[in-house]
PDB file of C-alpha atoms and ligand atoms in Angstrom:
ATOM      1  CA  UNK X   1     -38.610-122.466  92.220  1.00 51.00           C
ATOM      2  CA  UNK X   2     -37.096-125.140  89.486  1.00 49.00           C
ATOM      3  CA  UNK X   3     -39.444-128.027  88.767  1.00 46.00           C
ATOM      4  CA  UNK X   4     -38.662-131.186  87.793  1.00 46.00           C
ATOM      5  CA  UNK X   5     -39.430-132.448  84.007  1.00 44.00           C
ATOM      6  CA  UNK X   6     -42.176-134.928  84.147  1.00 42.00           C
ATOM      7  CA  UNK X   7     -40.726-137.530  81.932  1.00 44.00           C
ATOM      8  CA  UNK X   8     -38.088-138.120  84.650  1.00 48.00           C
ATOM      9  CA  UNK X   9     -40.368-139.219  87.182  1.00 52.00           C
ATOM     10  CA  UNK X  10     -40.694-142.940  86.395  1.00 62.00           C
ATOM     11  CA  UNK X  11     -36.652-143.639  86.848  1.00 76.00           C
ATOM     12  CA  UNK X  12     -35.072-143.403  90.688  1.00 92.00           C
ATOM     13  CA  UNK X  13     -32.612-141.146  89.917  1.00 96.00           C
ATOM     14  CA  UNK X  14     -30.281-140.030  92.709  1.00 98.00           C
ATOM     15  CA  UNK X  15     -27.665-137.407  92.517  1.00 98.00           C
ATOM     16  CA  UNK X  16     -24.411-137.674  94.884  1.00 98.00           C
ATOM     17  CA  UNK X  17     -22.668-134.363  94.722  1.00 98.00           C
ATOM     18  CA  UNK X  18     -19.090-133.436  96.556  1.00 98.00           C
ATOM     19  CA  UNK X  19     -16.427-131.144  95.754  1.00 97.00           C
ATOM     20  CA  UNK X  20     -14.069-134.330  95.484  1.00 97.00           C
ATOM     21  CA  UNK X  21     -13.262-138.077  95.777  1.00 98.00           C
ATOM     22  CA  UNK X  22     -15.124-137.854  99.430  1.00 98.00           C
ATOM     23  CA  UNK X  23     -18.135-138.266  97.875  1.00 98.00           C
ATOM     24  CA  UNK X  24     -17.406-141.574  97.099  1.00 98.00           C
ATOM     25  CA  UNK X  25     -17.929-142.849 100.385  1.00 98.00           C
ATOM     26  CA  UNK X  26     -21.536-141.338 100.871  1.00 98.00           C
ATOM     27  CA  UNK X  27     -21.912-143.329  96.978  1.00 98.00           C
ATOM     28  CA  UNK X  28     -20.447-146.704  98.553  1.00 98.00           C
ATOM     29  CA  UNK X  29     -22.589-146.789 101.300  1.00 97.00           C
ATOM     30  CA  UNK X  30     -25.504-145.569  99.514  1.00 98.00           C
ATOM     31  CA  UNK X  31     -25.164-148.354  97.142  1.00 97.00           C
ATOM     32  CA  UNK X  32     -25.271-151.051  99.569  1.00 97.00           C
ATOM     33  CA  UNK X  33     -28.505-149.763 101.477  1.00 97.00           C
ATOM     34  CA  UNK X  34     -30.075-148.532  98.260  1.00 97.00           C
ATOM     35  CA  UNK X  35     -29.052-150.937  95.477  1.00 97.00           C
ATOM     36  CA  UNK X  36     -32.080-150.559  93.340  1.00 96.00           C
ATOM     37  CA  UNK X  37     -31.246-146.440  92.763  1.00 97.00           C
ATOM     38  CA  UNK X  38     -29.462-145.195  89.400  1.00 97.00           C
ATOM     39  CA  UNK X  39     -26.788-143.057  90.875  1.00 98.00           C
ATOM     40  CA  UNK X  40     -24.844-139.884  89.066  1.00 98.00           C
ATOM     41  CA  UNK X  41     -21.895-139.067  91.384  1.00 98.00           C
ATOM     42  CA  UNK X  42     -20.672-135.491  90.849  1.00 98.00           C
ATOM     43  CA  UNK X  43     -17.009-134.255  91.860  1.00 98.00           C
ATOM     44  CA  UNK X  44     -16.280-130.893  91.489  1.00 98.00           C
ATOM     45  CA  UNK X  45     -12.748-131.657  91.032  1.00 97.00           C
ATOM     46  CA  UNK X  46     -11.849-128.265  89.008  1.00 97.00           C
ATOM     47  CA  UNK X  47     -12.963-126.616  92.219  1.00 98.00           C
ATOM     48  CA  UNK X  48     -11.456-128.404  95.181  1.00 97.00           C
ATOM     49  CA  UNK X  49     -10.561-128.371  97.871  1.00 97.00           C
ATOM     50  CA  UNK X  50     -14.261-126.431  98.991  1.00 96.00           C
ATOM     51  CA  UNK X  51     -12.826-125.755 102.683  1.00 92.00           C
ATOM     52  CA  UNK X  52     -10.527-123.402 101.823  1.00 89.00           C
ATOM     53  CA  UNK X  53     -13.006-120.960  99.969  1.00 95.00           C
ATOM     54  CA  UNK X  54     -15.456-118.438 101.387  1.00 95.00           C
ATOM     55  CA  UNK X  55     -18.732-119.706 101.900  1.00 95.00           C
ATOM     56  CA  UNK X  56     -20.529-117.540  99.285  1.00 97.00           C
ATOM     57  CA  UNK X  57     -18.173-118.990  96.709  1.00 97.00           C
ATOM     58  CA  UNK X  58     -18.662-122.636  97.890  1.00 97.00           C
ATOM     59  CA  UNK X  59     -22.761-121.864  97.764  1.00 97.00           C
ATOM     60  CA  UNK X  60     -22.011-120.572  93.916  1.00 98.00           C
ATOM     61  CA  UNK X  61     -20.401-123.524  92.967  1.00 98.00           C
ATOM     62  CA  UNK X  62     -23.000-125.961  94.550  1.00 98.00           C
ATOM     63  CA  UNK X  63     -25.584-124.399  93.205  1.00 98.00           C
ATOM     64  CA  UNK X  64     -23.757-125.007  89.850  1.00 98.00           C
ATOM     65  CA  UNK X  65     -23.330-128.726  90.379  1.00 98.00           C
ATOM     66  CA  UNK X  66     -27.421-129.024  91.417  1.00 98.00           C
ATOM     67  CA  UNK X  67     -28.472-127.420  88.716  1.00 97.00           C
ATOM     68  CA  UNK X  68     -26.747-129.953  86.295  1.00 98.00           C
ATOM     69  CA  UNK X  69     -27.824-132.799  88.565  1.00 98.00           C
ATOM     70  CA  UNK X  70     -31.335-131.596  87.940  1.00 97.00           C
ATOM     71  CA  UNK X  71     -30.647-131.121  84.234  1.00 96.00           C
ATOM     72  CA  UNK X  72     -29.419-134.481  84.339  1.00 96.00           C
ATOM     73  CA  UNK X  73     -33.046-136.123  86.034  1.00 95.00           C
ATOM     74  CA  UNK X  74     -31.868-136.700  89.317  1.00 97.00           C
ATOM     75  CA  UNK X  75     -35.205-136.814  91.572  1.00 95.00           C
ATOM     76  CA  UNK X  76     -33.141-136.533  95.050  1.00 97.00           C
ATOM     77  CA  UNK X  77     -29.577-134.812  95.364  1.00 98.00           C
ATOM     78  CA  UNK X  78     -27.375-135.993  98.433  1.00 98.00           C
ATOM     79  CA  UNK X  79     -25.012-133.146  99.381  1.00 98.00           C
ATOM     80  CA  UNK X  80     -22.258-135.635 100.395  1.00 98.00           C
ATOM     81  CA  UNK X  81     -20.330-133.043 101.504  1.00 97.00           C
ATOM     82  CA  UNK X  82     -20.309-131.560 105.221  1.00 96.00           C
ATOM     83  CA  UNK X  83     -18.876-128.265 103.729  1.00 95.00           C
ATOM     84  CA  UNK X  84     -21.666-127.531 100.986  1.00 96.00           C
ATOM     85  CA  UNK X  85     -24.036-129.044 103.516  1.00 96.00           C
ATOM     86  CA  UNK X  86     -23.152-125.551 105.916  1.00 94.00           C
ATOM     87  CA  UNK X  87     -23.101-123.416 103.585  1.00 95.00           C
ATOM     88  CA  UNK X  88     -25.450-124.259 100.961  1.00 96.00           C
ATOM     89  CA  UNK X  89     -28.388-126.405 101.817  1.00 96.00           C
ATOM     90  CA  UNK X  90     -30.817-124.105 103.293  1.00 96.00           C
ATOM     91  CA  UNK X  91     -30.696-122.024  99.776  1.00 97.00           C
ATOM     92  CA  UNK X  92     -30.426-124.827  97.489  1.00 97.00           C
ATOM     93  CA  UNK X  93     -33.878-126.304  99.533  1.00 96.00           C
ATOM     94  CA  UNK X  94     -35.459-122.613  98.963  1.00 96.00           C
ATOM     95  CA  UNK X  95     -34.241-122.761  95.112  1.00 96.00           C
ATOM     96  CA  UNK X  96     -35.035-126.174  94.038  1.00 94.00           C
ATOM     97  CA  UNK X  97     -38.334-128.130  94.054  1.00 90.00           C
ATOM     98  CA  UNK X  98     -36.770-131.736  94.917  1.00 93.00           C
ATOM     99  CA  UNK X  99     -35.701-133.659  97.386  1.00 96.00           C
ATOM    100  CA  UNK X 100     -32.270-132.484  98.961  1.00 98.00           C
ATOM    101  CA  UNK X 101     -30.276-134.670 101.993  1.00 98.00           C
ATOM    102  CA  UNK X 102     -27.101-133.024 103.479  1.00 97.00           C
ATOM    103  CA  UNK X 103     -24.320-135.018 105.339  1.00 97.00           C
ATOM    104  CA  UNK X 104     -23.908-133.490 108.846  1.00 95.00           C
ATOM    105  CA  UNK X 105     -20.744-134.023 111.309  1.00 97.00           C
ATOM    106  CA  UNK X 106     -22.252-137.111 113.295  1.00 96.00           C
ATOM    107  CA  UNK X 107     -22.053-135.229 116.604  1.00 97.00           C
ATOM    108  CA  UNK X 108     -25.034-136.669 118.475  1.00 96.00           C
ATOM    109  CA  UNK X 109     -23.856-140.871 118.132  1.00 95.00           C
ATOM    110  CA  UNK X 110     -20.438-139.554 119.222  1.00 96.00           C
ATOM    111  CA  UNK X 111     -21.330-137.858 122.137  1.00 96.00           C
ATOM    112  CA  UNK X 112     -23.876-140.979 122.738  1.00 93.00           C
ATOM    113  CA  UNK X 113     -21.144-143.219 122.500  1.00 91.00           C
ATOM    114  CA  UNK X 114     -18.759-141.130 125.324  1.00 89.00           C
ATOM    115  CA  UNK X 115     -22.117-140.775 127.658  1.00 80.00           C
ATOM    116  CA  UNK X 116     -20.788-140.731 130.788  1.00 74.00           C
ATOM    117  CA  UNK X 117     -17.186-142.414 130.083  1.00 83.00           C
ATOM    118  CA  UNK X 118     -15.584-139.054 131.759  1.00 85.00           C
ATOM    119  CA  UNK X 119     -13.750-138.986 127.918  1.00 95.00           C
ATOM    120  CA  UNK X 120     -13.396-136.462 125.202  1.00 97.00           C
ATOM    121  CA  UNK X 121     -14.968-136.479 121.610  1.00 98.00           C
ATOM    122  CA  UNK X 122     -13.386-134.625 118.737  1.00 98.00           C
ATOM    123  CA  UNK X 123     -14.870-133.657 115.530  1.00 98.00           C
ATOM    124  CA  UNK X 124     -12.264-133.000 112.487  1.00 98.00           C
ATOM    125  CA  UNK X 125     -13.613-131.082 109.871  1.00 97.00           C
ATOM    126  CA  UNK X 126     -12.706-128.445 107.096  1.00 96.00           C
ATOM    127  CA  UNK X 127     -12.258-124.953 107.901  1.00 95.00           C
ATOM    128  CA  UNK X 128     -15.911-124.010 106.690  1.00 94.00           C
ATOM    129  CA  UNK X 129     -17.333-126.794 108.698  1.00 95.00           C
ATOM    130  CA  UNK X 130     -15.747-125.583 111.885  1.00 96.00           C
ATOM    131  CA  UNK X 131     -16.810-122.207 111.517  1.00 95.00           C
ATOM    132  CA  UNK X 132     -19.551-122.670 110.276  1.00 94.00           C
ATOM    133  CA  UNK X 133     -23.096-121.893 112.434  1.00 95.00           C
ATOM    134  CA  UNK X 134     -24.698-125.370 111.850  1.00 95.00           C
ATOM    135  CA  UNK X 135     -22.001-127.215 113.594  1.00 97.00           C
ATOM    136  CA  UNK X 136     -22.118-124.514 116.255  1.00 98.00           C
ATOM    137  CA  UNK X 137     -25.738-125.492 116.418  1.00 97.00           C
ATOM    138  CA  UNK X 138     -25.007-129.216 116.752  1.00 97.00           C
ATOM    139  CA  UNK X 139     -22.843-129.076 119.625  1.00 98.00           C
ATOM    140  CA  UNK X 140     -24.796-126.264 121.346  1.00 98.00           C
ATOM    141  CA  UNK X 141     -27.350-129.049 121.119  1.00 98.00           C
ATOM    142  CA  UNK X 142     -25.796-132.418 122.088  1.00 97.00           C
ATOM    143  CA  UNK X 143     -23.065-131.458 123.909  1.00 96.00           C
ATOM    144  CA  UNK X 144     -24.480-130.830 127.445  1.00 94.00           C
ATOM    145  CA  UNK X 145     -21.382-132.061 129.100  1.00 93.00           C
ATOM    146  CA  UNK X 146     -18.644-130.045 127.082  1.00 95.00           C
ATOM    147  CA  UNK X 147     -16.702-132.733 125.939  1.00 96.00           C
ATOM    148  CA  UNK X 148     -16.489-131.920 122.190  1.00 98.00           C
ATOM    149  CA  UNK X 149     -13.577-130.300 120.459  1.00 98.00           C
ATOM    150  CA  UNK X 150     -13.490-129.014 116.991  1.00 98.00           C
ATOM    151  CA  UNK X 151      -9.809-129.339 115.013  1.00 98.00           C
ATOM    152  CA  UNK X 152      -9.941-128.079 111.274  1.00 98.00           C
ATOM    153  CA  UNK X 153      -7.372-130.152 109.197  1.00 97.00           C
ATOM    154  CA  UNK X 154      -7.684-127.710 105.973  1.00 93.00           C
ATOM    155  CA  UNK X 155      -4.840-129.503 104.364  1.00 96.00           C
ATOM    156  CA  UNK X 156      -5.771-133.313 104.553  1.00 96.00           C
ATOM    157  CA  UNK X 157      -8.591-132.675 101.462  1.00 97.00           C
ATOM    158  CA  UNK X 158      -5.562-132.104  99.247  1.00 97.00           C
ATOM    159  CA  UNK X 159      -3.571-135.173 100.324  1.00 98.00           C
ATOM    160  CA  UNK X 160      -6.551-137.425  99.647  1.00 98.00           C
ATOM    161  CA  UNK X 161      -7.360-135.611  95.762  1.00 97.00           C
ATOM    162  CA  UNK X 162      -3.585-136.555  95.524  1.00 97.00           C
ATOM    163  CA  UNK X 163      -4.375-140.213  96.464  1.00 97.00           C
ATOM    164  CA  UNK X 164      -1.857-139.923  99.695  1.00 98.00           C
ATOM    165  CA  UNK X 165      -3.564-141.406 102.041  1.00 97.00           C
ATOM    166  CA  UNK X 166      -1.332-143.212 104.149  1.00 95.00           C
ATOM    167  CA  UNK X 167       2.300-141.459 103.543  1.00 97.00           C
ATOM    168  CA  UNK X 168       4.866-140.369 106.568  1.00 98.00           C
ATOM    169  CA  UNK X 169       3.842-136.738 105.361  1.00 98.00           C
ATOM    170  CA  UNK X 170      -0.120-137.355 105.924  1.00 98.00           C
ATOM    171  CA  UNK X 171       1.046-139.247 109.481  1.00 98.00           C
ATOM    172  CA  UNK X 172       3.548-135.794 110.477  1.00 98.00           C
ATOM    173  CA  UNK X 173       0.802-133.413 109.436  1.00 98.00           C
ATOM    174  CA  UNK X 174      -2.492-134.971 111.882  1.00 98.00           C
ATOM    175  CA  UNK X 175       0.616-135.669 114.589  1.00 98.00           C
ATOM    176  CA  UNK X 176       1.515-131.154 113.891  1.00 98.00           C
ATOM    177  CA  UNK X 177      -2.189-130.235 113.779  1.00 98.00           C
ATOM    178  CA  UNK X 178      -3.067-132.357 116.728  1.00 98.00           C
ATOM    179  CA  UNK X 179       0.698-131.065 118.777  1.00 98.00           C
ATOM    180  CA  UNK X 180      -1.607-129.589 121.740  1.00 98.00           C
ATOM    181  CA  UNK X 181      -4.175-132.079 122.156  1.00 98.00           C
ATOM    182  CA  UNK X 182      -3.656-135.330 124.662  1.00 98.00           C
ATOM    183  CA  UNK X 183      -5.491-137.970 121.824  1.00 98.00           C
ATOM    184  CA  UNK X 184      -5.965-140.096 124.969  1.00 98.00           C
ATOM    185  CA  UNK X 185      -8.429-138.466 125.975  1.00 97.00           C
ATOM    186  CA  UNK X 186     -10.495-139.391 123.564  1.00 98.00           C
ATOM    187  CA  UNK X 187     -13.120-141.986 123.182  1.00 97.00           C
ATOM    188  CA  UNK X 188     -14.612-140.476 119.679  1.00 97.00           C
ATOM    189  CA  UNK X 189     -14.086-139.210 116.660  1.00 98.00           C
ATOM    190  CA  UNK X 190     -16.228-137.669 114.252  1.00 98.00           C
ATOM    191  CA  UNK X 191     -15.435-137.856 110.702  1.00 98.00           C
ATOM    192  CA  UNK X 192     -17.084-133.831 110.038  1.00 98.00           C
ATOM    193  CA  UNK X 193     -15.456-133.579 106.308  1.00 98.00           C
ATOM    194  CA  UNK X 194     -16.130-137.197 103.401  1.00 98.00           C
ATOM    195  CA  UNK X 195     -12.987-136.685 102.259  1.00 98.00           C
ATOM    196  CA  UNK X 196     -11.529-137.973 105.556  1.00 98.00           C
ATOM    197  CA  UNK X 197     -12.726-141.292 105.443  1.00 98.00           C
ATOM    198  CA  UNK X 198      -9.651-142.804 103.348  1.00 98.00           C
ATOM    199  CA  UNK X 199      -7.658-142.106 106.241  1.00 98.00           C
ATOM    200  CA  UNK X 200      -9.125-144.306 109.113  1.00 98.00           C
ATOM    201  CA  UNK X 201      -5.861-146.214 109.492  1.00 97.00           C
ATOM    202  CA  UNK X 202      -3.913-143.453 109.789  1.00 98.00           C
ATOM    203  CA  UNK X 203      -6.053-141.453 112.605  1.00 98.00           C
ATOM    204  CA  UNK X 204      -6.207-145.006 114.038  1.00 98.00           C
ATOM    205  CA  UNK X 205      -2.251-144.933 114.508  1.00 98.00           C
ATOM    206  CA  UNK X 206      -2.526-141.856 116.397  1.00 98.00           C
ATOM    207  CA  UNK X 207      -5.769-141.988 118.764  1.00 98.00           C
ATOM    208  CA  UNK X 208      -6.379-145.018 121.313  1.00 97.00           C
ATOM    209  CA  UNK X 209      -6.909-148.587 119.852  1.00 97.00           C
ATOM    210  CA  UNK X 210     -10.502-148.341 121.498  1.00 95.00           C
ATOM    211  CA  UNK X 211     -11.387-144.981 119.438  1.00 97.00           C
ATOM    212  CA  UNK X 212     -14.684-144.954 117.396  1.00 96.00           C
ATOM    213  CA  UNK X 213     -14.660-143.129 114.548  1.00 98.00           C
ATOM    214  CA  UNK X 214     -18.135-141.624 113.509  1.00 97.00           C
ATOM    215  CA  UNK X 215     -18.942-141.010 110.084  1.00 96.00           C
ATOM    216  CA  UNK X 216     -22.417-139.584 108.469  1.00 94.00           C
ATOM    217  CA  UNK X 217     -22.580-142.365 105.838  1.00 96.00           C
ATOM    218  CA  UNK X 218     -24.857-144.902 107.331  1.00 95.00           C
ATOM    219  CA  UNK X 219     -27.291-142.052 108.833  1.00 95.00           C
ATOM    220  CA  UNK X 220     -27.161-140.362 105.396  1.00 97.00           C
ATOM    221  CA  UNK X 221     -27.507-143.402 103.593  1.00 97.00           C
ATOM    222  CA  UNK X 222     -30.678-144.424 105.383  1.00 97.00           C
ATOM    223  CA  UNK X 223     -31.964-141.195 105.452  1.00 97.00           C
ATOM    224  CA  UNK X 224     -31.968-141.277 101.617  1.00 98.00           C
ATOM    225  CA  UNK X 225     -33.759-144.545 101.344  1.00 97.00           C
ATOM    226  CA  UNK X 226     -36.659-143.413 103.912  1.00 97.00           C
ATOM    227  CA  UNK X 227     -36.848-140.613 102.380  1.00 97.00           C
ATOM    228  CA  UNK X 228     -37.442-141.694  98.308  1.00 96.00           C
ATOM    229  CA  UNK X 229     -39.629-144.680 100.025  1.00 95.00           C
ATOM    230  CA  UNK X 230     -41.765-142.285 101.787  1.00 96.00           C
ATOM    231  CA  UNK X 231     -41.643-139.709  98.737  1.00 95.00           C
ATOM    232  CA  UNK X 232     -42.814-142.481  96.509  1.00 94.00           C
ATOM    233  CA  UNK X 233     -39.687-142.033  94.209  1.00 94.00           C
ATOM    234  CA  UNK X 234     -38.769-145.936  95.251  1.00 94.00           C
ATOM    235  CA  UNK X 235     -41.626-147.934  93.588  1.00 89.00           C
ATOM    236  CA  UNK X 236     -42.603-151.574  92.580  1.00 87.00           C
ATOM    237  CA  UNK X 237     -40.776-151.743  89.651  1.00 88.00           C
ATOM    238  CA  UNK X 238     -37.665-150.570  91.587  1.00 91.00           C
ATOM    239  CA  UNK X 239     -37.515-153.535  93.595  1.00 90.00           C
ATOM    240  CA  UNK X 240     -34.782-156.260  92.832  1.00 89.00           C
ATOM    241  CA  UNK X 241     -33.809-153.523  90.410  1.00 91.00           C
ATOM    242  CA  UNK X 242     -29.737-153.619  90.557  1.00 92.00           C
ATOM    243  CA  UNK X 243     -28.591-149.776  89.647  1.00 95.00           C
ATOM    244  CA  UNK X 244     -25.846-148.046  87.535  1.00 96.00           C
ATOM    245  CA  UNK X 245     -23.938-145.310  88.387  1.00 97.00           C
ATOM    246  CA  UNK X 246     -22.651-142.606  86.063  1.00 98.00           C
ATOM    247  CA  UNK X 247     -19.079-140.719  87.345  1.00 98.00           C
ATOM    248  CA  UNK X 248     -18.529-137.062  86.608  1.00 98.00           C
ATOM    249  CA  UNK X 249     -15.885-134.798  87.613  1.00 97.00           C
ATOM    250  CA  UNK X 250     -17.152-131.162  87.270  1.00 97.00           C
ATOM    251  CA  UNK X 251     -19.689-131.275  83.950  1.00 96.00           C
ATOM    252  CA  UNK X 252     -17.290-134.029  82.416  1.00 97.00           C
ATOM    253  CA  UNK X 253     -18.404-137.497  82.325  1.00 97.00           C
ATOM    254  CA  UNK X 254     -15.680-139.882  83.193  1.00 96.00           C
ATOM    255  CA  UNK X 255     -15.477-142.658  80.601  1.00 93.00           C
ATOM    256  CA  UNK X 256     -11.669-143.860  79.951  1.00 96.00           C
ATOM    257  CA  UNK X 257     -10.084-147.161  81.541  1.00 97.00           C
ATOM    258  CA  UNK X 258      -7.669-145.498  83.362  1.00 97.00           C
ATOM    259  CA  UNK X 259     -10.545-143.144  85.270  1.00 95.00           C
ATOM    260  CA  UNK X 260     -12.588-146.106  86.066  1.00 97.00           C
ATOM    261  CA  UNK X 261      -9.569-148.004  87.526  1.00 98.00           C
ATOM    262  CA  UNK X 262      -8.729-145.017  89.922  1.00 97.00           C
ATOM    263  CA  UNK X 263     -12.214-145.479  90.876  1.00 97.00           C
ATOM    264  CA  UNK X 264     -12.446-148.663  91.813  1.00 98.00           C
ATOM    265  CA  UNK X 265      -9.254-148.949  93.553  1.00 98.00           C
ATOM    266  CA  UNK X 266     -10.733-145.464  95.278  1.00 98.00           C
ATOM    267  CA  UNK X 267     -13.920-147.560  95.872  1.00 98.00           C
ATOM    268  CA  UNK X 268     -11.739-150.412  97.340  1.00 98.00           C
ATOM    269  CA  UNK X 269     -10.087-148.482  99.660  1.00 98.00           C
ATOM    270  CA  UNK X 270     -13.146-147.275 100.991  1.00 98.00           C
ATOM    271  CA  UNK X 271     -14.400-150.739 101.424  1.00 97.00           C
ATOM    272  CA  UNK X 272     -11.115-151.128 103.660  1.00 97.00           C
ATOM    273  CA  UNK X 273     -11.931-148.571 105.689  1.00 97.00           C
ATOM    274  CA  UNK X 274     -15.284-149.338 106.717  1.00 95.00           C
ATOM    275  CA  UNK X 275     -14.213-151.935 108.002  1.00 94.00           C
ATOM    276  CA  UNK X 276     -12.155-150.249 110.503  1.00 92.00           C
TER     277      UNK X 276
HETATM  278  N1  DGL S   1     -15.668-133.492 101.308  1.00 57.46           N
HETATM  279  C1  DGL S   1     -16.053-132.205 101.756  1.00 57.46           C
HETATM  280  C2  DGL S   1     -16.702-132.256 103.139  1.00 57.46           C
HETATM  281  O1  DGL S   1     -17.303-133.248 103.497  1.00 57.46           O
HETATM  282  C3  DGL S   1     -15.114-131.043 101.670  1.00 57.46           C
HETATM  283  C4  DGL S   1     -13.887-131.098 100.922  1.00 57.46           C
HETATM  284  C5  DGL S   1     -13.350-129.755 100.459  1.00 57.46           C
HETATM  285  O2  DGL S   1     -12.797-128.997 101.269  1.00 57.46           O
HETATM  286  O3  DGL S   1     -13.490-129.520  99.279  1.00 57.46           O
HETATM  287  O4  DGL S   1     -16.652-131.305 103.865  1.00 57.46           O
END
């Protein structure tokens, strides 16, 4: 069992960990219902895409990234990423003496939301996510009426580390990997990988104008400030505390002009799609 160090208990340290730019829309949510935390955002770009890789490999890696986090202070690490989430959290909560949230397709509001509507929901995930046994689980749970269907888009993680968000090519390959579905058939659609969030607009060309698309964010998001109030990591002197955040891709910290730029335009996009 790793500790924490005691001098790190007085700062509200919070760790957001992905294998990629997904991340960043667990960290832009996160800093609008938590304002007051100090964030360190960790992308294991040298390692993406995580979907593609067995799941022993992707638990390695994580397990990597953690262990710096905690190195690094953090007093709660938020596995922003539905792939490390399924295949690493249950050893990463056995390893590590702190607080650790994962991101989870949003299965149960999407089923919710088609209660009775006589339509379809469909979650969209990476490869590890679909197969994995906690989304299994989910479903098995929540979806009494058998209305859910799983599609794995393993190549759409890649487009959005590329910044190709919106491109013919990202519109041709959803329209290829979704050639034997009937998209108007569905009333949901769950956003099961982070990385999938830049593309809102373009599953919104392709599914019914009256499609709601599901992401963990906001339940993660709130689940993380419950959880450090409760935990008594969020104290007095946190509040009207405005936080910093600290970028890193793999172990490197990201300082230069031109990194920050990609990430706020990354961070601006985001802010686009939420709105969608
Ligand atoms: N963003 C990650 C997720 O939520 C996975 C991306 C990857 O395949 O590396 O599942």
């Amino acid at each position: 069992m790793i500790r924490l160090n005691s001098e790190d208990l007085d700062i509200m340290k919070i760790g957001i960990f992905d294998s990629g730019i997904g991340g960043l829309s667990v960290l832009h949510q996160a800093m609008i219902t938590l304002p007051e935390a100090d964030y360190i955002f960790y992308a294991d770009v040298d390692n993406v895409p995580y979907g593609e890789k067995t799941r022993d490999e992707v638990r390695g890696l994580v397990d990597h990234a953690v262990g710096f986090l905690v190195e690094k202070g953090c007093q709660a690490i938020v596995l922003a990423c539905n792939t490390a989430t399924s295949a690493a959290i249950s050893y990463l909560r056995d390893k590590y003496q702190l607080t650790i949230i994962g991101i989870e397709p949003a299965v149960k509001p999407a089923v919710e939301h088609t209660h009775n509507c006589g339509k379809r929901v469909m979650v969209v995930s990476t490869p590890v996510t679909a197969k994995g046994e906690k989304l299994k689980n989910l479903i098995e749970k929540y979806d009494v009426n058998h209305v859910v269907d799983v599609v794995a888009l393993p190549k759409l993680v890649r487009y959005a580390q590329n910044d190709d968000f919106d491109s013919q090519d990202v519109l041709d390959y959803l329209k290829h990997e979704f050639r034997s579905y009937n998209l108007n058939e569905y009333s949901a659609l769950v956003l099961g990988c982070t990385h999938f969030n830049y593309f809102k607009d373009s599953f919104a060309k392709l599914f019914p104008d009256d499609i709601e698309m599901v992401d963990g964010n906001t339940g993660v998001s709130n689940n993380l400030k419950n959880t450090v109030v409760k935990k008594g990591i969020f104290t007095e002197a946190d509040n009207g505390k405005r936080g910093t955040v600290e970028y890193y891709y793999s172990d490197r910290k990201m300082e230069s002009a031109a990194e920050m730029e990609h990430i706020r335009k990354l961070h601006e996009r985001l802010e686009r799609m939420r709105q969608i």
